[in-house]
Amino acid sequence: MKKQIKITEQDSYLIFPIQAEQDKTPVLLYIGDTILTEVQIPVGKVENGKYEADYLAAIPICQYTGKMLTLVGNVPEEFMNAVHTDVQVKNSEVKRPHIHFTPQYGWMNDPNGLVYYEGQYHMYFQYNPFDTQWDNMSWGHAVSDDLLHWHQKDTTLLPDEDGMIFSGCGLVNKLGKMNLPEDSLLFFYTAAGGINQISKEKLSVQKMAYSLDKGNTLIKMDKAVVPTICKENRDPKIFWHEETKAYIMCLWLEENDFAILRSVDLENWELSQRLTLQKGFECPDLFQLPVSSGGSKWVFWCADGYYYMGDFDGYQFITDGNRKSAYKTKLPYAAQTISNLDGRVISIPWLRTNGCFKRYRGAMGIPREFSLIEKNGEWYVSQQPIEELIASQNEIAVEKQEKNNWIKLEQNKECAIKIDTILTITEQSILESMEWHIYQNKIVYHPLTGILMVGETVVNIGEGLKDFSIIFDKAMIEITAGCGIIYAVFEAESKEETGDISIKNRYLEQVKVYEIL
């Protein structure tokens, strides 16, 4: 089946009807005689001569005004007839978390290209607009002024003849490299060859795109900046190392192996180290955190939240040999720190949520500010809520029941809430469990054993913890404890947003409840 559309000035988007999670069919898109992209489209049933859709997915086409667009695919005529152009994407709104970013529609995974520029945070992300399952890896794009409330913009990078668009990073071109202006934004990503049909003869390489319009449009450069080192090498993360006057790229190679590469011009890269990190896997990040007593430590971070402290001289990272884990649950993954934040290290993870609402799947975690905390002679990364979240919270008055020191309140406003709790830990109090009841969700911590229960999920977060911060945002529950060293994320079993909240323990030292607006 073939369809041609002459793109006019009124055509902002090419619109596809999506029946999510059906059998997929490849559809090729051409601009003139040139392949624009190949996408795998889930194609469902035709009923009564109509092709119904769970949602509409869009590709921006403004830049092709006056040209002929051709679609080719083995799809029903009714599907092809339903493909059309429009000035906007007309989907009904669905309920979603308030401060956890979720895509308007489709599948989302790793955060990419996180960069702060001229008062705005840019978050690109691994994106499949055409289904609620992984495929068609592209870069979606969202922006925020406060890291809590995000506005999704047009998809910026689509799969091409070099492969799908896998993870990567962003930075401001402050030194005016690549013959581009100093106010341009640069993005490095993995072109994952061999995954789609139009790139079947190619391997994974590291490529670059740039933006001259504050991140709205990304222009791909033809040449790979780093050719294939290992077959599936991916996920470049780049920063400027002032001491040795070079850009540093961290790259996953294979299994538990990573590479550190150096460049003075962002075009020519030299391998300075290949290192193996126990259980380390993909999405590397390397950053420096200050130590309270003076000096700093370098942290090498991997997708599963495993991190390794050590020294970095601009050429080699030498670990202290200890692997630590930042996550107590499996939902957070592939976190990335934001580029161009002077003096702050803020990280955003992807949350591997199971819930699917026939419209979207996947969420981003609440941004966390990293610092170092010393405990029993060891240094750990603390992941505390960002100061922007603290500034947006309003305290709610709570009622304490004198008889048992419990807290109870009723919340009628639909918004994210935050509960900060401090326990008094003694030989007696450690025997009593701590309970939070948030609407219809039950959270229980046993100080004696270290067991935390959220609904049916049970994890061991450590014994004798006294400080807890719980953020409840529709389907998401984020818990930090132990001065931010403990971090766990859960999907709520009940999606209720209003109702009764109670906190039960006779040894409560302090409880504060906030609305996050």
XYZ file of C-alpha atoms in Angstrom:
517
model
C 0.000 0.000 0.000
C 1.303 3.431 -0.970
C 0.124 6.940 -0.164
C 1.469 10.318 -1.252
C 0.868 13.678 0.425
C 1.990 17.079 -0.875
C 2.988 19.012 2.234
C 1.499 22.510 2.451
C 2.072 25.417 4.828
C -0.943 24.250 6.850
C 0.594 20.813 7.457
C 2.468 20.833 10.773
C 2.248 17.116 11.560
C 1.846 13.765 9.865
C -0.707 11.911 12.011
C -0.857 8.123 12.495
C -3.764 6.222 14.103
C -2.343 3.881 16.756
C -3.919 0.684 18.066
C -1.408 0.002 20.818
C 0.381 -3.326 21.292
C -0.909 -5.031 18.148
C 1.225 -6.913 15.607
C 3.679 -4.518 13.981
C 4.193 -3.686 10.323
C 7.106 -1.623 8.932
C 6.149 1.619 7.194
C 8.713 3.564 5.162
C 8.511 7.336 4.798
C 10.174 9.175 1.922
C 10.656 12.872 1.251
C 10.977 12.931 -2.507
C 13.271 9.991 -3.273
C 15.100 10.145 0.077
C 14.210 7.874 2.998
C 13.094 9.970 5.963
C 12.550 7.134 8.425
C 11.262 3.617 8.945
C 8.789 2.964 11.757
C 7.197 -0.192 13.071
C 3.471 0.521 13.379
C 1.107 -1.687 15.428
C -1.777 -2.414 13.067
C -5.056 -3.635 14.521
C -8.511 -4.547 13.321
C -10.777 -2.734 10.913
C -14.354 -2.707 12.173
C -17.356 -1.681 10.068
C -15.037 -0.156 7.498
C -13.424 2.147 10.075
C -9.965 2.121 11.598
C -10.321 3.161 15.239
C -7.341 4.381 17.270
C -6.316 4.310 20.931
C -4.444 7.539 20.262
C -2.885 9.603 17.479
C 0.900 9.819 17.027
C 2.659 12.586 15.120
C 5.819 13.349 13.167
C 6.591 17.077 12.707
C 6.819 17.951 8.988
C 6.917 21.777 8.856
C 10.461 21.707 7.472
C 9.279 19.772 4.388
C 6.713 22.301 3.142
C 6.265 22.070 -0.628
C 7.719 18.566 -0.875
C 6.081 15.229 -1.622
C 5.847 12.756 1.264
C 5.365 9.088 0.396
C 4.334 6.285 2.764
C 4.880 2.641 1.815
C 3.770 -0.341 3.909
C 1.834 -3.596 3.883
C -1.075 -2.126 5.844
C -4.869 -2.117 5.384
C -6.317 0.535 3.108
C -8.404 1.819 6.021
C -5.235 2.448 8.050
C -3.567 4.320 5.207
C -6.711 6.389 4.649
C -6.657 7.353 8.335
C -3.091 8.703 8.062
C -3.410 12.457 7.537
C -1.819 15.841 8.147
C -2.971 18.479 10.625
C -1.870 21.642 12.394
C -2.049 19.926 15.792
C -2.308 16.513 17.433
C -5.838 15.981 18.754
C -5.781 13.521 21.644
C -8.026 13.685 24.684
C -6.205 14.258 27.969
C -5.756 11.458 30.482
C -4.950 11.600 34.181
C -1.282 11.333 34.993
C 1.169 12.155 37.824
C 1.597 15.831 38.683
C 5.388 16.130 39.088
C 6.629 12.928 37.446
C 7.036 13.580 33.741
C 5.131 11.167 31.505
C 4.894 11.314 27.695
C 1.730 12.574 26.037
C 1.483 9.175 24.369
C 3.664 6.191 23.476
C 6.591 4.476 25.172
C 9.377 6.318 27.022
C 12.632 5.123 28.562
C 16.088 6.644 29.279
C 16.494 10.401 29.847
C 18.870 11.837 27.238
C 20.580 15.124 26.461
C 19.813 16.709 29.835
C 21.044 20.291 29.657
C 20.267 23.627 31.317
C 20.311 26.627 29.018
C 19.118 30.224 29.449
C 16.843 29.497 32.399
C 15.261 26.387 30.923
C 15.859 22.691 31.507
C 15.807 20.449 28.442
C 15.042 16.768 28.778
C 15.248 14.587 25.713
C 14.322 10.948 26.126
C 14.199 7.563 24.442
C 10.822 7.581 22.763
C 8.519 5.425 20.673
C 5.560 7.629 19.738
C 3.970 4.794 17.753
C 3.245 2.247 20.491
C 3.285 1.691 24.249
C 6.054 -0.903 23.826
C 9.768 -0.469 23.082
C 10.620 0.113 19.400
C 11.368 2.904 16.895
C 13.838 4.585 19.265
C 13.683 8.331 18.709
C 14.362 11.356 20.892
C 11.352 12.988 22.492
C 11.763 16.433 24.037
C 10.337 18.251 27.061
C 11.220 21.529 28.781
C 10.742 22.908 32.283
C 11.458 26.056 34.261
C 11.526 24.297 37.644
C 12.339 20.589 37.000
C 8.896 19.622 38.319
C 6.402 20.760 35.696
C 7.268 19.752 32.139
C 5.911 20.673 28.716
C 6.419 18.136 25.943
C 7.535 19.495 22.593
C 7.942 17.946 19.149
C 9.931 14.752 18.623
C 13.413 15.855 17.556
C 15.329 12.830 16.210
C 13.842 9.888 14.272
C 15.443 6.572 13.194
C 17.321 6.803 9.909
C 19.624 4.789 7.645
C 22.301 4.780 10.363
C 19.945 3.090 12.823
C 17.673 3.867 15.713
C 18.482 6.861 17.907
C 19.769 5.448 21.194
C 20.819 7.299 24.345
C 23.205 10.223 24.542
C 23.926 13.569 26.150
C 23.767 17.322 25.605
C 26.031 20.281 26.349
C 26.358 23.981 25.608
C 29.030 24.785 23.017
C 30.753 27.321 25.279
C 34.113 26.994 23.515
C 32.673 27.386 20.021
C 33.787 23.993 18.713
C 32.718 22.224 15.493
C 32.602 25.603 13.677
C 29.336 26.293 15.480
C 28.324 29.312 17.595
C 29.083 29.403 21.316
C 25.355 29.556 22.081
C 24.564 26.411 20.104
C 23.567 23.207 21.870
C 25.432 20.015 20.997
C 24.043 16.505 21.328
C 25.908 13.219 21.107
C 23.988 9.985 20.653
C 24.346 6.377 19.563
C 23.188 5.539 16.053
C 22.225 1.908 16.678
C 22.741 0.322 13.294
C 21.447 -3.114 12.400
C 18.220 -2.898 14.403
C 15.865 -1.526 11.752
C 15.761 -2.736 8.142
C 17.141 0.426 6.559
C 20.331 0.132 8.671
C 20.708 -3.662 8.619
C 24.296 -3.621 7.315
C 25.572 -1.133 9.914
C 26.948 -1.249 13.468
C 26.537 1.130 16.395
C 28.506 4.380 16.176
C 28.488 7.640 18.125
C 27.094 10.589 16.205
C 26.301 14.219 16.820
C 23.472 16.684 16.251
C 23.296 20.382 17.030
C 20.671 23.042 17.651
C 20.737 26.717 16.712
C 17.232 27.465 18.046
C 17.575 26.730 21.768
C 17.043 22.990 21.493
C 13.793 22.922 19.528
C 15.273 21.575 16.291
C 18.199 19.140 16.205
C 20.233 18.887 13.008
C 22.117 15.628 12.482
C 25.714 15.693 11.280
C 26.626 13.041 8.721
C 29.948 11.809 10.054
C 30.306 9.582 13.119
C 32.482 11.182 15.803
C 33.437 7.800 17.303
C 33.417 4.715 15.056
C 32.522 1.267 16.351
C 34.778 0.026 19.156
C 32.559 -2.906 20.153
C 29.492 -4.134 18.283
C 26.832 -2.527 20.499
C 28.851 0.263 22.165
C 26.499 3.047 23.222
C 25.326 5.829 25.567
C 27.971 8.597 25.297
C 28.120 11.045 28.238
C 30.443 14.033 27.773
C 31.777 16.796 30.022
C 34.621 19.318 29.979
C 37.597 18.513 32.251
C 39.116 21.858 33.107
C 42.329 20.536 34.698
C 43.513 18.783 31.524
C 41.686 21.075 29.063
C 39.812 18.299 27.269
C 36.348 16.902 26.735
C 35.793 13.509 28.357
C 33.436 10.888 26.937
C 32.257 7.887 28.942
C 30.940 5.053 26.787
C 29.580 1.577 27.442
C 31.403 -1.033 25.335
C 30.219 -4.552 26.193
C 29.332 -6.668 29.234
C 30.887 -4.839 32.235
C 33.394 -2.866 30.151
C 33.441 0.883 29.607
C 35.637 3.350 27.752
C 36.945 6.797 28.607
C 37.834 8.901 25.570
C 39.359 12.378 25.270
C 39.043 15.163 22.721
C 40.066 18.805 22.513
C 37.723 19.632 19.622
C 34.744 17.219 19.988
C 35.550 15.806 16.541
C 38.644 13.671 17.118
C 38.537 11.269 20.046
C 41.271 9.110 21.557
C 40.708 6.134 23.828
C 42.502 6.787 27.119
C 41.132 3.898 29.200
C 39.142 0.700 28.945
C 37.910 -0.342 32.373
C 35.845 -3.157 33.834
C 33.387 -2.422 36.654
C 31.809 -5.274 38.585
C 28.151 -5.636 37.506
C 28.328 -2.269 35.754
C 26.147 -2.054 32.650
C 25.377 0.707 30.104
C 24.394 4.391 30.520
C 27.640 5.542 32.203
C 28.031 8.883 33.945
C 31.108 10.368 35.622
C 30.920 13.345 37.965
C 32.657 14.984 40.902
C 31.106 15.595 44.336
C 32.598 17.727 47.124
C 33.572 16.237 50.486
C 32.440 18.192 53.555
C 35.929 18.120 55.082
C 37.473 19.495 51.886
C 38.410 18.141 48.497
C 36.160 15.946 46.379
C 35.549 12.445 45.103
C 34.786 11.193 41.615
C 31.797 8.917 41.067
C 31.332 6.550 38.108
C 27.634 5.725 37.720
C 25.907 2.939 35.748
C 22.341 2.250 34.626
C 21.288 -0.050 37.488
C 22.285 2.570 40.060
C 25.577 0.870 40.865
C 28.260 3.466 41.511
C 31.978 3.367 42.147
C 34.046 6.039 43.883
C 37.628 6.785 43.038
C 40.077 9.193 41.447
C 40.058 10.642 37.938
C 43.002 12.525 36.432
C 41.440 13.339 33.076
C 42.791 10.138 31.544
C 41.924 7.239 33.831
C 39.360 6.509 36.519
C 40.801 4.428 39.360
C 38.074 2.953 41.541
C 38.475 2.313 45.257
C 37.251 -1.224 44.550
C 33.874 -0.890 46.258
C 30.590 -1.152 44.382
C 27.650 0.600 46.035
C 23.978 0.536 45.080
C 21.882 3.704 44.929
C 18.540 1.958 44.398
C 16.603 -0.384 46.679
C 14.046 -1.235 43.986
C 14.231 -1.992 40.266
C 12.051 0.839 38.964
C 14.774 3.538 38.689
C 17.174 2.994 35.793
C 19.498 4.792 33.367
C 19.743 8.043 35.359
C 21.645 10.948 33.845
C 23.017 14.154 35.381
C 22.132 17.545 33.908
C 24.826 19.397 31.979
C 25.680 23.087 32.488
C 24.625 23.300 36.153
C 27.492 25.111 37.837
C 28.031 23.748 41.338
C 25.030 21.396 41.357
C 24.810 17.715 40.435
C 21.192 16.811 39.671
C 20.156 13.439 38.297
C 16.939 12.165 36.708
C 16.198 8.422 36.373
C 13.749 6.640 34.123
C 11.132 4.709 36.109
C 10.330 1.317 34.576
C 6.637 1.431 35.379
C 4.366 -1.479 34.541
C 1.142 0.481 34.366
C -0.109 1.238 30.867
C -3.135 3.404 30.215
C -3.596 2.614 26.485
C -1.935 5.968 25.915
C 1.527 5.946 27.463
C 4.014 3.846 29.414
C 7.001 5.032 31.422
C 7.745 7.954 33.740
C 10.728 9.966 34.894
C 11.704 10.058 38.531
C 11.693 13.278 40.502
C 15.063 15.007 39.978
C 17.443 14.392 42.872
C 20.375 16.512 44.009
C 23.504 14.489 44.735
C 25.893 15.033 47.625
C 28.205 12.851 49.709
C 27.334 11.551 53.181
C 29.790 9.767 55.470
C 28.507 6.723 57.339
C 30.655 4.357 59.406
C 33.798 5.629 57.716
C 32.403 5.121 54.187
C 31.182 7.762 51.744
C 27.796 7.339 50.071
C 25.835 9.315 47.496
C 22.821 11.039 49.026
C 19.821 11.653 46.729
C 17.695 14.388 48.231
C 14.716 16.165 46.633
C 15.831 19.252 44.731
C 15.498 22.688 46.316
C 12.896 23.598 43.668
C 10.601 20.944 45.133
C 11.142 22.249 48.662
C 10.274 25.762 47.459
C 7.021 24.536 45.882
C 5.667 22.693 48.934
C 2.965 24.056 51.237
C 2.616 22.577 54.711
C -0.744 21.054 55.658
C -1.977 21.238 59.235
C -2.131 17.792 60.851
C -4.105 16.501 63.822
C -2.258 14.494 66.468
C -4.235 11.972 68.488
C -3.043 12.371 72.076
C -3.854 8.803 73.100
C -1.418 7.055 70.768
C 0.573 9.923 69.175
C -0.826 9.051 65.730
C -1.387 11.567 62.955
C -4.517 11.730 60.819
C -5.804 14.109 58.161
C -8.097 14.227 55.162
C -6.764 15.467 51.829
C -9.308 16.648 49.255
C -7.041 18.368 46.742
C -5.657 16.341 43.825
C -1.921 17.016 43.924
C 1.359 15.391 44.855
C 2.015 15.192 48.583
C 5.191 14.843 50.636
C 5.394 13.387 54.151
C 8.543 13.957 56.220
C 8.777 11.758 59.303
C 11.356 11.481 62.084
C 11.224 8.605 64.570
C 12.798 8.343 67.988
C 14.888 5.157 67.933
C 15.395 3.463 71.307
C 15.595 -0.128 72.521
C 11.840 0.026 73.034
C 10.759 1.966 69.938
C 12.755 -0.211 67.551
C 10.314 -3.030 68.301
C 7.333 -1.077 66.947
C 6.568 -0.844 63.241
C 6.049 2.484 61.513
C 2.955 2.783 59.290
C 1.867 5.301 56.696
C -1.606 4.980 55.174
C -1.921 7.213 52.113
C -5.427 7.024 50.704
C -5.721 3.269 50.096
C -1.986 2.531 50.028
C -0.220 1.048 53.052
C 3.493 1.496 53.785
C 5.090 -0.302 56.742
C 8.673 -0.106 58.038
C 10.037 -2.482 60.688
C 13.039 -0.785 62.377
C 14.232 -4.005 64.008
C 14.578 -5.971 60.754
C 14.929 -3.158 58.203
C 12.010 -4.522 56.164
C 9.933 -2.006 54.193
C 6.571 -3.129 52.801
C 4.717 -1.087 50.189
C 1.549 -2.961 49.351
C 2.694 -6.449 48.344
C 6.289 -5.370 47.626
C 8.888 -6.152 50.297
C 12.465 -4.792 50.371
C 15.172 -4.571 53.023
C 16.339 -0.972 53.378
C 18.337 -1.316 56.599
C 17.725 -1.405 60.338
C 17.127 1.467 62.731
C 16.346 4.210 60.205
C 14.782 7.280 61.770
C 14.225 9.821 58.964
C 11.878 9.247 56.027
C 10.633 11.395 53.178
C 7.735 9.965 51.153
C 6.450 11.566 47.959
C 3.111 10.282 46.682
C 2.148 11.359 43.166
C -0.860 9.486 41.789
C 0.628 6.140 40.716
C 4.147 6.807 42.021
C 5.629 6.481 45.518
C 9.208 7.671 46.082
C 10.841 7.043 49.457
C 14.157 8.351 50.757
C 15.607 7.589 54.177
C 18.890 7.664 56.053
C 19.764 11.233 54.982
C 19.043 10.353 51.351
C 21.330 7.310 51.136
C 18.288 5.030 50.892
C 16.168 5.552 47.754
C 13.283 3.339 46.648
C 10.468 3.813 44.137
C 7.187 1.904 43.926
C 4.043 1.914 41.829
C 0.980 2.551 43.947
C -1.586 -0.235 43.997
C -4.364 2.316 44.415
C -4.357 5.315 42.079
C -6.621 7.421 44.336
C -5.479 11.034 44.786
C -7.672 12.135 47.672
C -8.872 10.670 50.946
C -7.531 9.851 54.396
C -3.868 9.984 55.372
C -2.642 8.556 58.667
C 0.784 7.991 60.225
C 0.932 5.446 63.024
C 3.733 5.047 65.569
C 3.850 5.922 69.262
C 7.411 7.231 68.969
C 6.918 9.909 66.332
C 9.345 12.747 66.938
C 8.238 14.909 64.020
C 5.760 14.686 61.144
C 5.213 17.271 58.432
C 2.847 16.876 55.485
C 3.048 19.069 52.396
C 1.158 19.681 49.187
C 3.465 20.079 46.193
C 1.983 22.627 43.820
